[in-house]
Amino acid sequence: MEIATETERKYDVPAEFRLPDLAGKAGISSTGGARTHDLDATYFDTDDLALMRNRRTLRRRTGGDDAGWHLKTPGEGTDRTEHRIPLNGRPETVPAELTAQVRAIIRRQGLRPIARLRTHRVETPLRDADGTTLALVAQDQVTAETDGREQRWQEIEVELVDGDPKLLAAVEKVLLKAGATVAQGPSKVARALGDKPKPAPAKKPGSPVLQYVREQRDAITGYDPGVRRGDPEAVHKMRVGTRRLRSTLKTFKRTFADDADLGDELKWLADLLGQVRDGQVQEGKLLAGLEEAGEQFAPVAARIREHLDNQVAEGRTALGEALDSERYLTLLDRIDRLAAQEWVEADPIRRAAKSLAKADALLDEALSHGEDHELHDARKAYKRARYAVEVFQPAAGKPAKKLVDALTELQDVLGAHQDSVVARELLHELGQDSFWFGVLYARQEQVGQDTYAQLPVVVETSRRKSFRAWLD
């Protein structure tokens, strides 16, 4: 699958519109060498247009320089991300790779043709003095067929190639002066379908607890495509979303009393994501600088890499199977119902305060005993407390943000300490008979001691009254 970022602007133009001279504007030196293409695109969606309601378009197109299957998804700002796959010889069957990218949206629904658009395109390159193509201007005569009716119109697309984004603004100024108007719809197929693909209404903010739940729901479904592609950052962010949501169910258990068992399903997903993520993190930490430390460490590095690579590979296989399972789709359905809830318990902020007090008590006990497993329990409790505080941060303002930052720092120190514990366990498992594994073990022991020594300062910061007064 090829993935590209698309930066373009669209304009409606009257039938008699002629492209004005753009040479001399924004570094454009020439506009010669226009090419003509005849494009034929069939668009696919569910019966209820779930893709279009979620700002996605999926098509199979022939003609032009990029014939194939194209899935367009929202990118940064006004950009779009386009996923491209070559034609597969089966015009009515969407490739499995692209179906997977929208599975969290369409769930169990099938994808069928919803519109056919035939476009006669005249494509004009905008080049600088060196001959570099800065942008392409496409003059399109469109014939759209939907539900047995036919529509025709003309439009212009200006797509950035190697030019500066400022060029688009300069070209737009000239086009508008010549009679073009900014396109009313986001895409050709949206225009062809008219009022059909209405976006789902946004849920009112309401309770901060419920708003937080919706944000985690959006994170889980939003990072689903990246997880399926094997993007490490998407795996991390989706895992965080599942953890935040599971923590919210526990902290505000009276609000979500009917969904107590949902936490087990979220843990199932988080553990699968963790098998992939933890191996990646451990490999990065254990191998950092190791290959430059001397030839004697080469066998050590190879054994660690082989073990963790196998762990990640097995994790990816298990995760991929899980994301294609009915269990996962049912989990997404239940999260949707959770996000649609409207009732929340009275005084939920008290729950956050109790969660934080519990974490404080666990850490105090752990520090008095000096036990690693107790520090790990305290770390998990602080993570839950931090998530609970995050729920109210937008409304509570600066004190809440400072508390979240302080709890994050405390959690990071406890996390680094726990990582050293896990690393030592792994090194002992892999290299009991190796001196150089012992050297690495000693290094991780030192990391544990150093992080333990950092705790008093970060604990004191996290317990400042000025950070916590708003919880009372």
Coordinates of C-alpha atoms in Angstrom, one line a residue:
M1 CA 0.0 0.0 0.0
E2 CA 1.3 3.4 -1.0
I3 CA 0.4 6.3 1.4
A4 CA 0.7 9.9 0.3
T5 CA -0.4 13.3 1.6
E6 CA -2.6 15.3 -0.6
T7 CA -2.8 19.1 -0.4
E8 CA -5.3 20.7 -2.7
R9 CA -8.1 23.3 -3.2
K10 CA -11.2 22.9 -5.2
Y11 CA -13.3 25.4 -7.1
D12 CA -16.6 25.5 -8.8
V13 CA -16.5 27.2 -12.2
P14 CA -19.1 28.1 -14.9
A15 CA -19.3 26.3 -18.2
E16 CA -17.6 29.1 -20.1
F17 CA -14.6 29.4 -17.6
R18 CA -11.2 29.7 -19.1
L19 CA -8.0 29.1 -17.1
P20 CA -6.3 32.6 -16.6
D21 CA -2.6 33.1 -17.1
L22 CA -0.8 32.1 -13.9
A23 CA 2.8 32.7 -15.0
G24 CA 4.6 35.3 -12.9
K25 CA 2.6 34.5 -9.8
A26 CA 4.2 33.0 -6.7
G27 CA 7.4 31.8 -8.5
I28 CA 5.5 30.3 -11.4
S29 CA 7.5 30.7 -14.6
S30 CA 5.7 28.5 -17.1
T31 CA 2.4 26.6 -17.6
G32 CA 3.0 24.7 -20.8
G33 CA 2.6 21.0 -21.5
A34 CA -1.0 20.4 -20.4
R35 CA -2.1 16.8 -20.6
T36 CA -5.6 15.3 -21.1
H37 CA -7.0 12.3 -19.1
D38 CA -10.3 10.5 -19.1
L39 CA -11.0 9.1 -15.6
D40 CA -13.6 6.6 -14.6
A41 CA -14.2 6.2 -10.9
T42 CA -16.6 4.0 -9.0
Y43 CA -17.1 5.1 -5.3
F44 CA -17.9 2.5 -2.6
D45 CA -19.6 3.0 0.8
T46 CA -22.0 1.3 3.2
D47 CA -25.8 1.5 2.8
D48 CA -25.9 4.3 5.4
L49 CA -22.8 6.0 3.9
A50 CA -20.7 5.5 7.1
L51 CA -17.5 6.4 5.3
M52 CA -18.6 9.7 4.0
R53 CA -20.2 10.6 7.3
N54 CA -16.7 10.1 8.8
R55 CA -15.0 12.1 6.1
R56 CA -13.6 9.2 4.1
T57 CA -14.0 8.4 0.4
L58 CA -13.1 5.1 -1.2
R59 CA -13.0 4.6 -5.0
R60 CA -11.7 2.4 -7.8
R61 CA -10.4 4.6 -10.7
T62 CA -9.1 3.9 -14.2
G63 CA -7.3 6.3 -16.4
G64 CA -4.7 8.9 -15.5
D65 CA -1.3 8.4 -13.9
D66 CA -2.6 6.9 -10.7
A67 CA -5.2 4.3 -11.7
G68 CA -6.1 2.0 -8.8
W69 CA -8.0 1.8 -5.5
H70 CA -7.8 5.0 -3.5
L71 CA -8.9 5.6 0.1
K72 CA -8.9 9.2 1.3
T73 CA -8.9 10.0 5.0
P74 CA -8.5 13.2 7.0
G75 CA -4.9 14.4 7.5
E76 CA -3.4 17.4 9.3
G77 CA -5.4 20.6 8.9
T78 CA -7.0 20.6 5.4
D79 CA -4.7 18.0 4.0
R80 CA -5.9 14.5 3.1
T81 CA -4.1 11.2 3.4
E82 CA -4.5 8.9 0.4
H83 CA -3.9 5.2 0.6
R84 CA -3.3 3.6 -2.9
I85 CA -3.4 0.0 -4.1
P86 CA -3.1 -1.2 -7.7
L87 CA -6.1 -2.4 -9.6
N88 CA -6.9 -6.1 -8.6
G89 CA -8.9 -7.3 -11.6
R90 CA -12.1 -7.5 -9.4
P91 CA -13.9 -4.2 -9.9
E92 CA -16.7 -5.0 -7.5
T93 CA -14.5 -6.2 -4.6
V94 CA -12.7 -3.7 -2.4
P95 CA -9.2 -5.0 -1.5
A96 CA -8.9 -6.5 2.0
E97 CA -6.1 -4.0 2.8
L98 CA -8.4 -1.1 2.4
T99 CA -11.4 -2.7 4.0
A100 CA -9.2 -3.3 7.1
Q101 CA -8.4 0.5 7.2
V102 CA -12.1 1.3 7.7
R103 CA -13.2 -1.7 9.7
A104 CA -13.6 0.3 12.9
I105 CA -16.0 2.5 11.0
I106 CA -18.0 0.1 8.9
R107 CA -17.9 -2.8 11.5
R108 CA -19.9 -5.6 9.9
Q109 CA -21.4 -3.7 7.0
G110 CA -20.5 -4.5 3.4
L111 CA -19.1 -2.0 0.9
R112 CA -21.0 -1.5 -2.4
P113 CA -20.9 0.9 -5.3
I114 CA -22.8 4.2 -4.6
A115 CA -21.8 6.4 -7.5
R116 CA -19.9 6.4 -10.8
L117 CA -18.0 9.6 -11.9
R118 CA -16.5 10.0 -15.3
T119 CA -14.2 13.0 -15.6
H120 CA -12.5 14.6 -18.7
R121 CA -9.5 16.3 -17.2
V122 CA -7.1 18.8 -18.6
E123 CA -4.1 18.9 -16.3
T124 CA -1.8 21.9 -16.5
P125 CA 1.6 21.9 -14.6
L126 CA 2.8 25.1 -12.9
R127 CA 6.6 25.1 -13.1
D128 CA 9.3 27.3 -11.7
A129 CA 12.4 28.6 -13.6
D130 CA 14.2 25.3 -13.0
G131 CA 11.4 23.3 -14.5
T132 CA 10.2 21.9 -11.1
T133 CA 6.5 21.2 -11.0
L134 CA 5.2 23.3 -8.1
A135 CA 1.5 22.4 -8.5
L136 CA -1.0 20.8 -11.0
V137 CA -4.2 22.6 -12.1
A138 CA -6.9 20.1 -13.1
Q139 CA -9.8 21.4 -15.2
D140 CA -12.5 18.8 -14.8
Q141 CA -15.7 18.2 -16.8
V142 CA -17.6 15.7 -14.6
T143 CA -20.5 13.4 -15.4
A144 CA -21.9 11.7 -12.3
E145 CA -24.3 8.8 -12.1
T146 CA -26.1 8.1 -8.9
D147 CA -29.4 6.1 -8.3
G148 CA -30.2 6.2 -12.0
R149 CA -29.8 10.0 -12.4
E150 CA -27.1 11.9 -14.2
Q151 CA -25.5 15.2 -13.3
R152 CA -22.9 17.3 -15.1
W153 CA -20.7 20.2 -13.9
Q154 CA -17.2 21.7 -14.2
E155 CA -14.7 22.3 -11.5
I156 CA -11.0 23.0 -10.9
E157 CA -8.6 21.3 -8.5
V158 CA -5.2 22.8 -7.6
E159 CA -2.9 20.2 -6.1
L160 CA 0.4 21.1 -4.5
V161 CA 3.4 19.0 -5.8
D162 CA 6.8 20.6 -4.9
G163 CA 5.7 24.1 -4.2
D164 CA 5.2 26.1 -1.1
P165 CA 1.7 26.2 0.4
K166 CA 1.6 29.9 -0.1
L167 CA 1.4 29.2 -3.8
L168 CA -2.1 27.9 -3.4
A169 CA -3.3 31.2 -1.9
A170 CA -1.7 33.1 -4.8
V171 CA -3.3 30.9 -7.4
E172 CA -6.7 31.1 -5.6
K173 CA -6.7 34.8 -5.8
V174 CA -6.3 34.7 -9.6
L175 CA -8.9 32.0 -10.0
L176 CA -11.5 33.8 -7.9
K177 CA -10.9 37.0 -9.9
A178 CA -11.5 35.1 -13.1
G179 CA -14.9 33.8 -11.9
A180 CA -14.2 30.7 -9.9
T181 CA -15.8 30.2 -6.5
V182 CA -14.6 28.1 -3.6
A183 CA -16.2 24.6 -3.9
Q184 CA -19.2 24.1 -1.7
G185 CA -18.7 20.4 -1.1
P186 CA -15.6 18.5 0.1
S187 CA -15.5 16.1 -2.9
K188 CA -17.0 15.2 -6.2
V189 CA -18.9 12.2 -4.9
A190 CA -20.4 14.3 -2.0
R191 CA -21.7 16.8 -4.6
A192 CA -23.1 13.9 -6.7
L193 CA -24.9 12.5 -3.7
G194 CA -26.3 15.9 -2.6
D195 CA -27.7 16.0 0.9
K196 CA -27.4 12.2 1.6
P197 CA -24.1 11.9 3.4
K198 CA -24.8 14.0 6.5
P199 CA -22.1 13.8 9.2
A200 CA -23.2 12.3 12.5
P201 CA -24.3 15.0 14.9
A202 CA -21.6 15.8 17.5
K203 CA -22.5 14.9 21.1
K204 CA -22.9 17.9 23.4
P205 CA -19.9 18.2 25.8
G206 CA -22.1 17.7 28.9
S207 CA -20.4 15.9 31.8
P208 CA -16.6 16.0 31.7
V209 CA -16.6 12.3 32.5
L210 CA -18.7 11.4 29.5
Q211 CA -16.7 13.8 27.3
Y212 CA -13.5 12.0 28.4
V213 CA -15.1 8.7 27.5
R214 CA -15.9 9.9 24.0
E215 CA -12.4 11.2 23.5
Q216 CA -11.0 7.7 24.3
R217 CA -13.6 6.1 22.1
D218 CA -12.4 8.3 19.2
A219 CA -8.7 7.5 20.0
I220 CA -9.3 3.8 19.9
T221 CA -11.2 3.9 16.6
G222 CA -9.0 6.6 15.2
Y223 CA -5.7 4.8 15.7
D224 CA -7.1 1.5 14.5
P225 CA -5.9 1.9 10.9
G226 CA -2.4 2.8 12.0
V227 CA -2.3 -0.2 14.3
R228 CA -3.3 -2.5 11.5
R229 CA -0.4 -1.0 9.4
G230 CA 2.1 -1.7 12.2
D231 CA 2.7 1.9 13.1
P232 CA 4.4 1.9 16.6
E233 CA 3.0 5.3 17.6
A234 CA -0.5 4.2 16.7
V235 CA -0.1 1.0 18.8
H236 CA 1.0 3.2 21.8
K237 CA -1.8 5.7 21.4
M238 CA -4.5 3.1 21.0
R239 CA -3.2 1.3 24.1
V240 CA -3.3 4.5 26.1
G241 CA -6.9 5.1 24.9
T242 CA -7.9 1.6 26.2
R243 CA -6.1 2.2 29.5
R244 CA -7.7 5.6 30.0
L245 CA -11.2 4.2 29.2
R246 CA -10.7 1.2 31.5
S247 CA -9.4 3.4 34.3
T248 CA -12.4 5.7 33.9
L249 CA -14.8 2.8 34.2
K250 CA -13.2 1.8 37.5
T251 CA -12.9 5.3 39.0
F252 CA -16.5 6.3 38.2
K253 CA -17.9 2.8 38.7
R254 CA -21.3 4.1 39.9
T255 CA -21.8 5.9 36.6
F256 CA -20.9 2.8 34.6
A257 CA -22.3 0.1 36.9
D258 CA -24.0 -1.7 34.0
D259 CA -20.7 -2.0 32.1
A260 CA -18.3 -3.2 34.8
D261 CA -17.3 -6.3 32.8
L262 CA -16.3 -4.0 29.9
G263 CA -13.1 -3.4 31.8
D264 CA -12.1 -7.0 31.2
E265 CA -12.5 -6.6 27.4
L266 CA -10.5 -3.4 27.4
K267 CA -7.8 -5.2 29.3
W268 CA -7.8 -8.0 26.7
L269 CA -7.2 -5.4 24.0
A270 CA -4.6 -3.5 26.0
D271 CA -2.6 -6.7 26.7
L272 CA -2.5 -7.5 23.0
L273 CA -1.3 -4.0 22.2
G274 CA 1.2 -4.3 25.1
Q275 CA 2.8 -7.4 23.8
V276 CA 3.8 -5.5 20.7
R277 CA 4.6 -2.2 22.4
D278 CA 6.5 -3.5 25.4
G279 CA 8.9 -5.5 23.2
Q280 CA 9.6 -2.4 21.0
V281 CA 10.3 -0.3 24.1
Q282 CA 12.5 -2.8 25.8
E283 CA 14.5 -3.4 22.7
G284 CA 15.1 0.3 22.3
K285 CA 16.3 0.7 25.9
L286 CA 18.4 -2.4 26.2
L287 CA 20.1 -2.0 22.8
A288 CA 20.7 1.8 23.1
G289 CA 24.4 2.3 22.7
L290 CA 25.2 -1.4 23.1
E291 CA 26.6 -2.0 19.6
E292 CA 29.1 0.8 20.1
A293 CA 30.1 -0.6 23.5
G294 CA 32.5 -3.2 22.1
E295 CA 32.5 -6.4 20.1
Q296 CA 32.1 -8.4 23.3
F297 CA 28.5 -7.1 23.5
A298 CA 27.6 -8.2 19.9
P299 CA 26.3 -11.7 20.9
V300 CA 24.4 -10.1 23.7
A301 CA 22.7 -7.6 21.4
A302 CA 21.9 -10.3 18.9
R303 CA 20.3 -12.6 21.5
I304 CA 18.2 -9.7 23.0
R305 CA 17.1 -8.5 19.5
E306 CA 16.1 -12.0 18.4
H307 CA 14.1 -12.6 21.6
L308 CA 12.3 -9.3 21.5
D309 CA 11.7 -9.3 17.7
N310 CA 10.1 -12.7 18.1
Q311 CA 7.9 -11.3 20.9
V312 CA 6.8 -8.4 18.8
A313 CA 6.2 -10.6 15.7
E314 CA 4.0 -13.0 17.7
G315 CA 2.3 -10.0 19.3
R316 CA 1.5 -8.5 15.9
T317 CA 0.1 -11.8 14.7
A318 CA -2.2 -12.1 17.7
L319 CA -3.2 -8.5 17.6
G320 CA -4.0 -8.7 13.9
E321 CA -6.3 -11.7 14.5
A322 CA -8.0 -9.9 17.3
L323 CA -8.7 -6.8 15.3
D324 CA -10.5 -9.0 12.7
S325 CA -12.5 -10.8 15.3
E326 CA -16.2 -10.5 16.3
R327 CA -15.0 -10.0 19.9
Y328 CA -13.3 -6.8 18.9
L329 CA -16.2 -5.5 16.9
T330 CA -18.5 -6.2 19.8
L331 CA -16.2 -4.3 22.1
L332 CA -16.3 -1.3 19.7
D333 CA -20.1 -1.5 19.7
R334 CA -20.2 -1.5 23.5
I335 CA -17.8 1.5 23.7
D336 CA -20.2 3.4 21.3
R337 CA -23.1 2.7 23.6
L338 CA -21.0 3.8 26.6
A339 CA -20.1 7.1 24.8
A340 CA -23.8 7.7 24.1
Q341 CA -24.7 7.5 27.8
E342 CA -26.1 10.7 29.3
W343 CA -26.3 10.1 33.1
V344 CA -23.4 10.5 35.5
E345 CA -23.2 10.1 39.2
A346 CA -23.4 13.1 41.5
D347 CA -20.1 14.8 42.5
P348 CA -17.8 12.7 40.3
I349 CA -14.8 14.9 41.2
R350 CA -14.9 13.2 44.6
R351 CA -14.0 10.0 42.9
A352 CA -10.8 11.6 41.4
A353 CA -9.8 12.8 44.9
K354 CA -10.3 9.3 46.4
S355 CA -8.3 7.7 43.6
L356 CA -5.4 10.1 44.2
A357 CA -5.5 9.5 48.0
K358 CA -5.4 5.8 47.4
A359 CA -2.3 6.2 45.2
D360 CA -0.6 8.3 47.8
A361 CA -1.2 5.6 50.5
L362 CA 0.1 2.8 48.3
L363 CA 3.3 4.8 47.5
D364 CA 3.9 5.6 51.1
E365 CA 3.6 2.0 52.0
A366 CA 5.8 0.9 49.1
L367 CA 8.5 3.4 50.1
S368 CA 8.5 2.2 53.7
H369 CA 9.0 -1.4 52.6
G370 CA 11.2 -0.8 49.6
E371 CA 9.5 -3.5 47.6
D372 CA 9.6 -3.3 43.8
H373 CA 6.2 -4.9 43.3
E374 CA 4.6 -2.5 45.7
L375 CA 6.2 0.4 43.8
H376 CA 4.7 -1.1 40.6
D377 CA 1.2 -1.2 42.3
A378 CA 1.6 2.4 43.3
R379 CA 2.6 3.3 39.8
K380 CA -0.6 1.7 38.4
A381 CA -2.6 3.6 41.0
Y382 CA -1.1 6.9 40.1
K383 CA -1.8 6.3 36.4
R384 CA -5.4 5.8 37.3
A385 CA -5.4 8.9 39.4
R386 CA -3.8 10.9 36.7
Y387 CA -6.4 9.8 34.2
A388 CA -9.1 10.8 36.7
V389 CA -7.6 14.2 37.2
E390 CA -7.3 14.6 33.4
V391 CA -11.1 14.3 33.2
F392 CA -11.6 17.6 35.0
Q393 CA -8.5 19.5 33.7
P394 CA -10.3 21.5 31.0
A395 CA -12.7 23.0 33.6
A396 CA -10.3 23.2 36.6
G397 CA -7.6 25.1 34.6
K398 CA -4.0 25.7 35.5
P399 CA -3.9 24.0 39.0
A400 CA -5.3 20.8 37.4
K401 CA -2.8 21.0 34.6
K402 CA 0.1 21.4 37.0
L403 CA -1.2 18.4 39.0
V404 CA -1.4 16.3 35.8
D405 CA 2.1 17.4 34.9
A406 CA 3.4 16.5 38.3
L407 CA 1.6 13.1 38.4
T408 CA 3.0 12.4 34.9
E409 CA 6.5 13.1 36.1
L410 CA 6.0 10.9 39.1
Q411 CA 4.5 8.1 37.0
D412 CA 7.5 8.4 34.6
V413 CA 10.0 7.9 37.4
L414 CA 8.1 5.0 38.8
G415 CA 7.8 3.7 35.2
A416 CA 11.5 3.9 34.6
H417 CA 12.1 2.0 37.8
Q418 CA 9.7 -0.7 36.8
D419 CA 11.3 -0.9 33.3
S420 CA 14.6 -1.6 35.0
V421 CA 13.0 -4.4 37.0
V422 CA 11.5 -6.0 33.9
A423 CA 14.8 -5.6 32.0
R424 CA 16.6 -7.4 34.8
E425 CA 14.2 -10.2 34.7
L426 CA 14.6 -10.5 31.0
L427 CA 18.4 -10.4 31.1
H428 CA 18.5 -13.1 33.8
E429 CA 16.2 -15.2 31.7
L430 CA 18.3 -14.8 28.5
G431 CA 21.8 -14.8 29.9
Q432 CA 22.2 -16.6 33.2
D433 CA 25.5 -18.1 32.0
S434 CA 27.0 -14.9 30.4
F435 CA 29.3 -12.4 32.0
W436 CA 28.3 -9.7 29.6
F437 CA 24.6 -10.2 30.4
G438 CA 25.7 -9.7 34.0
V439 CA 27.2 -6.4 33.1
L440 CA 24.0 -5.3 31.6
Y441 CA 22.1 -6.6 34.6
A442 CA 24.3 -4.4 36.8
R443 CA 23.6 -1.4 34.6
Q444 CA 19.9 -1.9 35.0
E445 CA 20.3 -2.3 38.8
Q446 CA 21.9 1.1 38.8
V447 CA 19.0 2.5 36.8
G448 CA 16.7 1.2 39.5
Q449 CA 18.7 2.8 42.2
D450 CA 18.9 6.1 40.4
T451 CA 15.2 6.3 39.7
Y452 CA 14.4 5.3 43.3
A453 CA 16.6 8.2 44.5
Q454 CA 14.6 10.6 42.3
L455 CA 11.3 9.7 44.0
P456 CA 11.3 12.1 47.0
V457 CA 11.5 15.2 44.9
V458 CA 8.8 14.2 42.4
V459 CA 6.6 13.0 45.2
E460 CA 6.9 16.3 47.1
T461 CA 6.0 18.2 43.9
S462 CA 3.0 16.1 43.2
R463 CA 1.6 16.7 46.7
R464 CA 1.7 20.5 46.7
K465 CA -1.5 21.9 48.2
S466 CA -1.8 24.5 45.5
F467 CA -2.0 21.8 42.9
R468 CA -4.7 19.8 44.7
A469 CA -6.9 22.4 46.5
W470 CA -9.4 22.3 43.7
L471 CA -10.2 18.6 44.4
D472 CA -11.5 19.4 47.9

